[in-house]
Amino acid sequence: MDGTKPAMESNAEETQDEGQESKGCSECCLKCLGGVPYASLVATILCFSGVALFCGCGHVALTGTLTMLENHFSRVTSDHATLATVIQIFQYIIYGIASFFFIYAILLLGEGFYTTSAIKKELQSDFKTTVCGRCITAFFMFLTYIFALVFIAIFCFTAIPVFLFFNMWNTCAAMRSPDSNITSPASICVDVRQYGLVAMNATPGKACGATLGDICNTSEFYLSYHLYIVALAGAGATVIALIHYLMILAANWAYLKSAVSTHEYQDIKTKDDQDLEAEARSKEGQNSSSYS
């Protein structure tokens, strides 16, 4: 019996040590999870997804559009040379947008981590935010506002090819519909020259009747149309992400400013309490000296 008692005590100590270790690990995990800026994380994921959809689908859709125009609307290269150059410039811009917003979203996520930890330490009176830190938050807020306006313009611009392809899709659907009562399908045409996509003397420049129906059945048209829709959705998601970022940055800046004001008030209050305590001690010393 005496030999089993120390063994039981050692087992109890090992169990207690394991319990403390597991408790310490759980507390550490909870502390790490508490420092994650979930709002910034959600906005970053949405921004990555939106930019990826816009850039990837937009790039392929532009290539498909140029192929469709070359095969069916403008067989002479000089008639659509300007459009080919513009499409190439847009594709280079897409490369730049993808690279820039990948880096910018990472910077905003890092700013979210910094601000979240700074606010918690500020409220615990363990840390003081600097003017530089608040200025960085305000600077990111200004940049995000500008980029949100830019992407709103991009969203509106992306809606233009969606509208053009939608009209062409509806025209082909009306030709195939038995309820449309079209007596002369050959008279229904789509002329891309009126949109300024190709030169006015481009040949053929338009597609009518059965030729138009064949174009609508091509893989270039079908793929480009749906990719433009996805690119439009990606641009919209990016706008939402940037507005989300803007709200987060504005809230963080307000929290930092409020925390600084609270900290300054606490410093003044502590100093006043110390002055009152020192004054009370001096009065007590004077009273004791007078009694003696």
mmCIF file with all atom_site columns, C-alpha atoms in Angstrom, residues 6-189:
data_model
loop_
_atom_site.group_PDB
_atom_site.id
_atom_site.type_symbol
_atom_site.label_atom_id
_atom_site.label_alt_id
_atom_site.label_comp_id
_atom_site.label_asym_id
_atom_site.label_entity_id
_atom_site.label_seq_id
_atom_site.pdbx_PDB_ins_code
_atom_site.Cartn_x
_atom_site.Cartn_y
_atom_site.Cartn_z
_atom_site.occupancy
_atom_site.B_iso_or_equiv
_atom_site.pdbx_formal_charge
_atom_site.auth_seq_id
_atom_site.auth_comp_id
_atom_site.auth_asym_id
_atom_site.auth_atom_id
_atom_site.pdbx_PDB_model_num
ATOM 1   C CA . PRO A 1 6   ? 3.811   7.689  -4.350  1.00 0.00 ? 6   PRO A CA 1
ATOM 2   C CA . ALA A 1 7   ? 2.946   6.253  -7.787  1.00 0.00 ? 7   ALA A CA 1
ATOM 3   C CA . MET A 1 8   ? -0.588  7.606  -7.545  1.00 0.00 ? 8   MET A CA 1
ATOM 4   C CA . GLU A 1 9   ? 0.725   11.006 -6.471  1.00 0.00 ? 9   GLU A CA 1
ATOM 5   C CA . SER A 1 10  ? 3.165   11.136 -9.403  1.00 0.00 ? 10  SER A CA 1
ATOM 6   C CA . ASN A 1 11  ? 0.391   10.191 -11.850 1.00 0.00 ? 11  ASN A CA 1
ATOM 7   C CA . ALA A 1 12  ? -1.811  12.940 -10.404 1.00 0.00 ? 12  ALA A CA 1
ATOM 8   C CA . GLU A 1 13  ? 1.002   15.475 -10.815 1.00 0.00 ? 13  GLU A CA 1
ATOM 9   C CA . GLU A 1 14  ? 1.573   14.403 -14.445 1.00 0.00 ? 14  GLU A CA 1
ATOM 10  C CA . THR A 1 15  ? -2.145  14.703 -15.166 1.00 0.00 ? 15  THR A CA 1
ATOM 11  C CA . GLN A 1 16  ? -2.207  18.159 -13.582 1.00 0.00 ? 16  GLN A CA 1
ATOM 12  C CA . ASP A 1 17  ? 0.828   19.251 -15.618 1.00 0.00 ? 17  ASP A CA 1
ATOM 13  C CA . GLU A 1 18  ? -0.798  18.009 -18.838 1.00 0.00 ? 18  GLU A CA 1
ATOM 14  C CA . GLY A 1 19  ? -3.985  19.861 -17.949 1.00 0.00 ? 19  GLY A CA 1
ATOM 15  C CA . GLN A 1 20  ? -2.059  23.075 -17.376 1.00 0.00 ? 20  GLN A CA 1
ATOM 16  C CA . GLU A 1 21  ? -0.191  22.660 -20.670 1.00 0.00 ? 21  GLU A CA 1
ATOM 17  C CA . SER A 1 22  ? -3.423  22.083 -22.612 1.00 0.00 ? 22  SER A CA 1
ATOM 18  C CA . LYS A 1 23  ? -5.003  25.064 -20.858 1.00 0.00 ? 23  LYS A CA 1
ATOM 19  C CA . GLY A 1 24  ? -1.995  27.209 -21.761 1.00 0.00 ? 24  GLY A CA 1
ATOM 20  C CA . CYS A 1 25  ? -2.179  26.106 -25.423 1.00 0.00 ? 25  CYS A CA 1
ATOM 21  C CA . SER A 1 26  ? -5.923  26.826 -25.602 1.00 0.00 ? 26  SER A CA 1
ATOM 22  C CA . GLU A 1 27  ? -5.433  30.254 -24.064 1.00 0.00 ? 27  GLU A CA 1
ATOM 23  C CA . CYS A 1 28  ? -2.641  30.987 -26.537 1.00 0.00 ? 28  CYS A CA 1
ATOM 24  C CA . CYS A 1 29  ? -4.843  29.897 -29.465 1.00 0.00 ? 29  CYS A CA 1
ATOM 25  C CA . LEU A 1 30  ? -7.729  32.029 -28.237 1.00 0.00 ? 30  LEU A CA 1
ATOM 26  C CA . LYS A 1 31  ? -5.393  34.990 -27.846 1.00 0.00 ? 31  LYS A CA 1
ATOM 27  C CA . CYS A 1 32  ? -4.094  34.538 -31.397 1.00 0.00 ? 32  CYS A CA 1
ATOM 28  C CA . LEU A 1 33  ? -7.610  34.177 -32.804 1.00 0.00 ? 33  LEU A CA 1
ATOM 29  C CA . GLY A 1 34  ? -8.675  37.271 -30.896 1.00 0.00 ? 34  GLY A CA 1
ATOM 30  C CA . GLY A 1 35  ? -6.019  39.305 -32.715 1.00 0.00 ? 35  GLY A CA 1
ATOM 31  C CA . VAL A 1 36  ? -7.235  38.357 -36.196 1.00 0.00 ? 36  VAL A CA 1
ATOM 32  C CA . PRO A 1 37  ? -9.048  41.207 -38.012 1.00 0.00 ? 37  PRO A CA 1
ATOM 33  C CA . TYR A 1 38  ? -11.911 39.112 -39.365 1.00 0.00 ? 38  TYR A CA 1
ATOM 34  C CA . ALA A 1 39  ? -13.555 42.014 -41.198 1.00 0.00 ? 39  ALA A CA 1
ATOM 35  C CA . SER A 1 40  ? -10.315 42.770 -43.066 1.00 0.00 ? 40  SER A CA 1
ATOM 36  C CA . LEU A 1 41  ? -9.840  39.057 -43.751 1.00 0.00 ? 41  LEU A CA 1
ATOM 37  C CA . VAL A 1 42  ? -13.300 38.762 -45.318 1.00 0.00 ? 42  VAL A CA 1
ATOM 38  C CA . ALA A 1 43  ? -12.716 41.902 -47.390 1.00 0.00 ? 43  ALA A CA 1
ATOM 39  C CA . THR A 1 44  ? -9.332  40.537 -48.552 1.00 0.00 ? 44  THR A CA 1
ATOM 40  C CA . ILE A 1 45  ? -10.839 37.225 -49.679 1.00 0.00 ? 45  ILE A CA 1
ATOM 41  C CA . LEU A 1 46  ? -13.624 39.078 -51.497 1.00 0.00 ? 46  LEU A CA 1
ATOM 42  C CA . CYS A 1 47  ? -11.101 41.424 -53.123 1.00 0.00 ? 47  CYS A CA 1
ATOM 43  C CA . PHE A 1 48  ? -8.886  38.541 -54.280 1.00 0.00 ? 48  PHE A CA 1
ATOM 44  C CA . SER A 1 49  ? -11.891 36.690 -55.701 1.00 0.00 ? 49  SER A CA 1
ATOM 45  C CA . GLY A 1 50  ? -13.306 39.755 -57.460 1.00 0.00 ? 50  GLY A CA 1
ATOM 46  C CA . VAL A 1 51  ? -10.010 40.837 -58.995 1.00 0.00 ? 51  VAL A CA 1
ATOM 47  C CA . ALA A 1 52  ? -9.214  37.268 -60.100 1.00 0.00 ? 52  ALA A CA 1
ATOM 48  C CA . LEU A 1 53  ? -12.605 36.900 -61.802 1.00 0.00 ? 53  LEU A CA 1
ATOM 49  C CA . PHE A 1 54  ? -12.423 40.312 -63.445 1.00 0.00 ? 54  PHE A CA 1
ATOM 50  C CA . CYS A 1 55  ? -8.854  39.997 -64.687 1.00 0.00 ? 55  CYS A CA 1
ATOM 51  C CA . GLY A 1 56  ? -8.951  36.348 -65.744 1.00 0.00 ? 56  GLY A CA 1
ATOM 52  C CA . CYS A 1 57  ? -12.344 36.364 -67.429 1.00 0.00 ? 57  CYS A CA 1
ATOM 53  C CA . GLY A 1 58  ? -11.877 39.848 -68.880 1.00 0.00 ? 58  GLY A CA 1
ATOM 54  C CA . HIS A 1 59  ? -8.568  38.890 -70.501 1.00 0.00 ? 59  HIS A CA 1
ATOM 55  C CA . VAL A 1 60  ? -9.972  35.754 -72.162 1.00 0.00 ? 60  VAL A CA 1
ATOM 56  C CA . ALA A 1 61  ? -13.188 37.551 -73.196 1.00 0.00 ? 61  ALA A CA 1
ATOM 57  C CA . LEU A 1 62  ? -11.216 40.300 -74.952 1.00 0.00 ? 62  LEU A CA 1
ATOM 58  C CA . THR A 1 63  ? -9.212  37.707 -76.880 1.00 0.00 ? 63  THR A CA 1
ATOM 59  C CA . GLY A 1 64  ? -12.406 35.895 -77.891 1.00 0.00 ? 64  GLY A CA 1
ATOM 60  C CA . THR A 1 65  ? -14.026 39.162 -78.990 1.00 0.00 ? 65  THR A CA 1
ATOM 61  C CA . LEU A 1 66  ? -11.099 40.005 -81.253 1.00 0.00 ? 66  LEU A CA 1
ATOM 62  C CA . THR A 1 67  ? -11.151 36.495 -82.751 1.00 0.00 ? 67  THR A CA 1
ATOM 63  C CA . MET A 1 68  ? -14.892 36.751 -83.441 1.00 0.00 ? 68  MET A CA 1
ATOM 64  C CA . LEU A 1 69  ? -14.508 40.142 -85.130 1.00 0.00 ? 69  LEU A CA 1
ATOM 65  C CA . GLU A 1 70  ? -11.621 38.918 -87.297 1.00 0.00 ? 70  GLU A CA 1
ATOM 66  C CA . ASN A 1 71  ? -13.507 35.811 -88.422 1.00 0.00 ? 71  ASN A CA 1
ATOM 67  C CA . HIS A 1 72  ? -16.956 37.294 -89.075 1.00 0.00 ? 72  HIS A CA 1
ATOM 68  C CA . PHE A 1 73  ? -17.012 41.106 -89.224 1.00 0.00 ? 73  PHE A CA 1
ATOM 69  C CA . SER A 1 74  ? -13.630 42.426 -90.348 1.00 0.00 ? 74  SER A CA 1
ATOM 70  C CA . ARG A 1 75  ? -11.449 40.167 -92.470 1.00 0.00 ? 75  ARG A CA 1
ATOM 71  C CA . VAL A 1 76  ? -8.998  42.928 -93.372 1.00 0.00 ? 76  VAL A CA 1
ATOM 72  C CA . THR A 1 77  ? -6.469  43.504 -90.599 1.00 0.00 ? 77  THR A CA 1
ATOM 73  C CA . SER A 1 78  ? -6.159  47.242 -91.175 1.00 0.00 ? 78  SER A CA 1
ATOM 74  C CA . ASP A 1 79  ? -9.909  47.723 -90.569 1.00 0.00 ? 79  ASP A CA 1
ATOM 75  C CA . HIS A 1 80  ? -9.671  46.624 -86.951 1.00 0.00 ? 80  HIS A CA 1
ATOM 76  C CA . ALA A 1 81  ? -6.023  47.487 -86.196 1.00 0.00 ? 81  ALA A CA 1
ATOM 77  C CA . THR A 1 82  ? -7.030  50.223 -83.743 1.00 0.00 ? 82  THR A CA 1
ATOM 78  C CA . LEU A 1 83  ? -9.348  47.860 -81.888 1.00 0.00 ? 83  LEU A CA 1
ATOM 79  C CA . ALA A 1 84  ? -6.622  45.212 -81.682 1.00 0.00 ? 84  ALA A CA 1
ATOM 80  C CA . THR A 1 85  ? -4.236  47.784 -80.199 1.00 0.00 ? 85  THR A CA 1
ATOM 81  C CA . VAL A 1 86  ? -6.841  48.944 -77.683 1.00 0.00 ? 86  VAL A CA 1
ATOM 82  C CA . ILE A 1 87  ? -7.574  45.348 -76.635 1.00 0.00 ? 87  ILE A CA 1
ATOM 83  C CA . GLN A 1 88  ? -3.858  44.695 -76.178 1.00 0.00 ? 88  GLN A CA 1
ATOM 84  C CA . ILE A 1 89  ? -3.551  47.821 -74.004 1.00 0.00 ? 89  ILE A CA 1
ATOM 85  C CA . PHE A 1 90  ? -6.535  46.704 -71.919 1.00 0.00 ? 90  PHE A CA 1
ATOM 86  C CA . GLN A 1 91  ? -4.942  43.301 -71.412 1.00 0.00 ? 91  GLN A CA 1
ATOM 87  C CA . TYR A 1 92  ? -1.732  44.935 -70.171 1.00 0.00 ? 92  TYR A CA 1
ATOM 88  C CA . ILE A 1 93  ? -3.827  47.092 -67.834 1.00 0.00 ? 93  ILE A CA 1
ATOM 89  C CA . ILE A 1 94  ? -5.484  43.915 -66.543 1.00 0.00 ? 94  ILE A CA 1
ATOM 90  C CA . TYR A 1 95  ? -2.033  42.492 -65.720 1.00 0.00 ? 95  TYR A CA 1
ATOM 91  C CA . GLY A 1 96  ? -1.235  45.652 -63.771 1.00 0.00 ? 96  GLY A CA 1
ATOM 92  C CA . ILE A 1 97  ? -4.561  45.638 -61.920 1.00 0.00 ? 97  ILE A CA 1
ATOM 93  C CA . ALA A 1 98  ? -4.098  42.007 -60.855 1.00 0.00 ? 98  ALA A CA 1
ATOM 94  C CA . SER A 1 99  ? -0.575  42.589 -59.556 1.00 0.00 ? 99  SER A CA 1
ATOM 95  C CA . PHE A 1 100 ? -1.318  45.881 -57.849 1.00 0.00 ? 100 PHE A CA 1
ATOM 96  C CA . PHE A 1 101 ? -4.470  44.811 -56.049 1.00 0.00 ? 101 PHE A CA 1
ATOM 97  C CA . PHE A 1 102 ? -2.843  41.597 -54.834 1.00 0.00 ? 102 PHE A CA 1
ATOM 98  C CA . ILE A 1 103 ? -0.161  43.683 -53.096 1.00 0.00 ? 103 ILE A CA 1
ATOM 99  C CA . TYR A 1 104 ? -2.609  46.375 -51.954 1.00 0.00 ? 104 TYR A CA 1
ATOM 100 C CA . ALA A 1 105 ? -4.998  43.857 -50.378 1.00 0.00 ? 105 ALA A CA 1
ATOM 101 C CA . ILE A 1 106 ? -2.080  42.291 -48.477 1.00 0.00 ? 106 ILE A CA 1
ATOM 102 C CA . LEU A 1 107 ? -1.088  45.758 -47.213 1.00 0.00 ? 107 LEU A CA 1
ATOM 103 C CA . LEU A 1 108 ? -4.639  46.479 -46.048 1.00 0.00 ? 108 LEU A CA 1
ATOM 104 C CA . LEU A 1 109 ? -4.789  43.122 -44.283 1.00 0.00 ? 109 LEU A CA 1
ATOM 105 C CA . GLY A 1 110 ? -1.493  43.901 -42.546 1.00 0.00 ? 110 GLY A CA 1
ATOM 106 C CA . GLU A 1 111 ? -2.845  47.305 -41.548 1.00 0.00 ? 111 GLU A CA 1
ATOM 107 C CA . GLY A 1 112 ? -5.874  45.538 -40.084 1.00 0.00 ? 112 GLY A CA 1
ATOM 108 C CA . PHE A 1 113 ? -3.640  43.288 -37.967 1.00 0.00 ? 113 PHE A CA 1
ATOM 109 C CA . TYR A 1 114 ? -1.642  46.290 -36.770 1.00 0.00 ? 114 TYR A CA 1
ATOM 110 C CA . THR A 1 115 ? -4.690  48.377 -35.898 1.00 0.00 ? 115 THR A CA 1
ATOM 111 C CA . THR A 1 116 ? -6.468  45.522 -34.112 1.00 0.00 ? 116 THR A CA 1
ATOM 112 C CA . SER A 1 117 ? -3.482  44.825 -31.864 1.00 0.00 ? 117 SER A CA 1
ATOM 113 C CA . ALA A 1 118 ? -2.860  48.544 -31.334 1.00 0.00 ? 118 ALA A CA 1
ATOM 114 C CA . ILE A 1 119 ? -6.433  49.180 -30.227 1.00 0.00 ? 119 ILE A CA 1
ATOM 115 C CA . LYS A 1 120 ? -6.360  46.274 -27.760 1.00 0.00 ? 120 LYS A CA 1
ATOM 116 C CA . LYS A 1 121 ? -3.048  47.389 -26.269 1.00 0.00 ? 121 LYS A CA 1
ATOM 117 C CA . GLU A 1 122 ? -4.232  50.993 -26.173 1.00 0.00 ? 122 GLU A CA 1
ATOM 118 C CA . LEU A 1 123 ? -7.343  50.030 -24.240 1.00 0.00 ? 123 LEU A CA 1
ATOM 119 C CA . GLN A 1 124 ? -5.206  48.001 -21.843 1.00 0.00 ? 124 GLN A CA 1
ATOM 120 C CA . SER A 1 125 ? -2.938  51.054 -21.318 1.00 0.00 ? 125 SER A CA 1
ATOM 121 C CA . ASP A 1 126 ? 0.081   49.019 -22.454 1.00 0.00 ? 126 ASP A CA 1
ATOM 122 C CA . PHE A 1 127 ? 0.706   50.869 -25.672 1.00 0.00 ? 127 PHE A CA 1
ATOM 123 C CA . LYS A 1 128 ? 0.294   54.308 -27.194 1.00 0.00 ? 128 LYS A CA 1
ATOM 124 C CA . THR A 1 129 ? -0.496  54.800 -30.851 1.00 0.00 ? 129 THR A CA 1
ATOM 125 C CA . THR A 1 130 ? 1.615   57.357 -32.654 1.00 0.00 ? 130 THR A CA 1
ATOM 126 C CA . VAL A 1 131 ? 0.550   60.126 -34.964 1.00 0.00 ? 131 VAL A CA 1
ATOM 127 C CA . CYS A 1 132 ? 2.347   58.285 -37.786 1.00 0.00 ? 132 CYS A CA 1
ATOM 128 C CA . GLY A 1 133 ? 0.198   55.190 -37.244 1.00 0.00 ? 133 GLY A CA 1
ATOM 129 C CA . ARG A 1 134 ? -3.015  57.196 -37.403 1.00 0.00 ? 134 ARG A CA 1
ATOM 130 C CA . CYS A 1 135 ? -1.773  59.019 -40.510 1.00 0.00 ? 135 CYS A CA 1
ATOM 131 C CA . ILE A 1 136 ? -1.055  55.682 -42.229 1.00 0.00 ? 136 ILE A CA 1
ATOM 132 C CA . THR A 1 137 ? -4.629  54.573 -41.554 1.00 0.00 ? 137 THR A CA 1
ATOM 133 C CA . ALA A 1 138 ? -5.964  57.873 -42.918 1.00 0.00 ? 138 ALA A CA 1
ATOM 134 C CA . PHE A 1 139 ? -3.710  57.554 -45.994 1.00 0.00 ? 139 PHE A CA 1
ATOM 135 C CA . PHE A 1 140 ? -4.979  54.041 -46.747 1.00 0.00 ? 140 PHE A CA 1
ATOM 136 C CA . MET A 1 141 ? -8.526  55.299 -46.284 1.00 0.00 ? 141 MET A CA 1
ATOM 137 C CA . PHE A 1 142 ? -7.950  58.033 -48.886 1.00 0.00 ? 142 PHE A CA 1
ATOM 138 C CA . LEU A 1 143 ? -6.348  55.605 -51.359 1.00 0.00 ? 143 LEU A CA 1
ATOM 139 C CA . THR A 1 144 ? -9.135  53.058 -50.903 1.00 0.00 ? 144 THR A CA 1
ATOM 140 C CA . TYR A 1 145 ? -11.733 55.752 -51.586 1.00 0.00 ? 145 TYR A CA 1
ATOM 141 C CA . ILE A 1 146 ? -9.974  56.684 -54.840 1.00 0.00 ? 146 ILE A CA 1
ATOM 142 C CA . PHE A 1 147 ? -9.635  53.034 -55.917 1.00 0.00 ? 147 PHE A CA 1
ATOM 143 C CA . ALA A 1 148 ? -13.305 52.409 -55.120 1.00 0.00 ? 148 ALA A CA 1
ATOM 144 C CA . LEU A 1 149 ? -14.265 55.245 -57.480 1.00 0.00 ? 149 LEU A CA 1
ATOM 145 C CA . VAL A 1 150 ? -11.918 53.852 -60.142 1.00 0.00 ? 150 VAL A CA 1
ATOM 146 C CA . PHE A 1 151 ? -13.412 50.372 -59.891 1.00 0.00 ? 151 PHE A CA 1
ATOM 147 C CA . ILE A 1 152 ? -16.933 51.771 -60.024 1.00 0.00 ? 152 ILE A CA 1
ATOM 148 C CA . ALA A 1 153 ? -15.931 53.325 -63.363 1.00 0.00 ? 153 ALA A CA 1
ATOM 149 C CA . ILE A 1 154 ? -14.424 49.973 -64.439 1.00 0.00 ? 154 ILE A CA 1
ATOM 150 C CA . PHE A 1 155 ? -17.660 48.241 -63.437 1.00 0.00 ? 155 PHE A CA 1
ATOM 151 C CA . CYS A 1 156 ? -19.694 50.628 -65.592 1.00 0.00 ? 156 CYS A CA 1
ATOM 152 C CA . PHE A 1 157 ? -17.248 50.221 -68.492 1.00 0.00 ? 157 PHE A CA 1
ATOM 153 C CA . THR A 1 158 ? -17.442 46.411 -68.246 1.00 0.00 ? 158 THR A CA 1
ATOM 154 C CA . ALA A 1 159 ? -21.217 46.635 -68.550 1.00 0.00 ? 159 ALA A CA 1
ATOM 155 C CA . ILE A 1 160 ? -20.853 47.986 -72.124 1.00 0.00 ? 160 ILE A CA 1
ATOM 156 C CA . PRO A 1 161 ? -19.705 44.715 -73.803 1.00 0.00 ? 161 PRO A CA 1
ATOM 157 C CA . VAL A 1 162 ? -22.238 42.800 -71.705 1.00 0.00 ? 162 VAL A CA 1
ATOM 158 C CA . PHE A 1 163 ? -24.960 45.066 -73.111 1.00 0.00 ? 163 PHE A CA 1
ATOM 159 C CA . LEU A 1 164 ? -23.724 44.646 -76.706 1.00 0.00 ? 164 LEU A CA 1
ATOM 160 C CA . PHE A 1 165 ? -23.497 40.858 -76.455 1.00 0.00 ? 165 PHE A CA 1
ATOM 161 C CA . PHE A 1 166 ? -26.883 40.744 -74.725 1.00 0.00 ? 166 PHE A CA 1
ATOM 162 C CA . ASN A 1 167 ? -28.500 42.619 -77.613 1.00 0.00 ? 167 ASN A CA 1
ATOM 163 C CA . MET A 1 168 ? -26.906 40.257 -80.099 1.00 0.00 ? 168 MET A CA 1
ATOM 164 C CA . TRP A 1 169 ? -27.991 37.250 -78.032 1.00 0.00 ? 169 TRP A CA 1
ATOM 165 C CA . ASN A 1 170 ? -31.577 38.532 -77.901 1.00 0.00 ? 170 ASN A CA 1
ATOM 166 C CA . THR A 1 171 ? -31.588 39.135 -81.645 1.00 0.00 ? 171 THR A CA 1
ATOM 167 C CA . CYS A 1 172 ? -30.511 35.559 -82.323 1.00 0.00 ? 172 CYS A CA 1
ATOM 168 C CA . ALA A 1 173 ? -33.050 34.245 -79.796 1.00 0.00 ? 173 ALA A CA 1
ATOM 169 C CA . ALA A 1 174 ? -35.825 36.220 -81.521 1.00 0.00 ? 174 ALA A CA 1
ATOM 170 C CA . MET A 1 175 ? -34.859 34.737 -84.878 1.00 0.00 ? 175 MET A CA 1
ATOM 171 C CA . ARG A 1 176 ? -35.047 31.202 -83.491 1.00 0.00 ? 176 ARG A CA 1
ATOM 172 C CA . SER A 1 177 ? -38.295 31.743 -81.613 1.00 0.00 ? 177 SER A CA 1
ATOM 173 C CA . PRO A 1 178 ? -41.418 30.392 -83.332 1.00 0.00 ? 178 PRO A CA 1
ATOM 174 C CA . ASP A 1 179 ? -43.542 33.099 -81.721 1.00 0.00 ? 179 ASP A CA 1
ATOM 175 C CA . SER A 1 180 ? -41.589 36.010 -83.175 1.00 0.00 ? 180 SER A CA 1
ATOM 176 C CA . ASN A 1 181 ? -43.504 36.005 -86.514 1.00 0.00 ? 181 ASN A CA 1
ATOM 177 C CA . ILE A 1 182 ? -40.433 37.095 -88.481 1.00 0.00 ? 182 ILE A CA 1
ATOM 178 C CA . THR A 1 183 ? -41.235 36.858 -92.181 1.00 0.00 ? 183 THR A CA 1
ATOM 179 C CA . SER A 1 184 ? -37.798 37.863 -93.456 1.00 0.00 ? 184 SER A CA 1
ATOM 180 C CA . PRO A 1 185 ? -34.967 36.693 -91.169 1.00 0.00 ? 185 PRO A CA 1
ATOM 181 C CA . ALA A 1 186 ? -32.375 37.895 -93.682 1.00 0.00 ? 186 ALA A CA 1
ATOM 182 C CA . SER A 1 187 ? -33.387 41.487 -92.956 1.00 0.00 ? 187 SER A CA 1
ATOM 183 C CA . ILE A 1 188 ? -32.372 41.193 -89.277 1.00 0.00 ? 188 ILE A CA 1
ATOM 184 C CA . CYS A 1 189 ? -28.765 42.312 -88.964 1.00 0.00 ? 189 CYS A CA 1
#
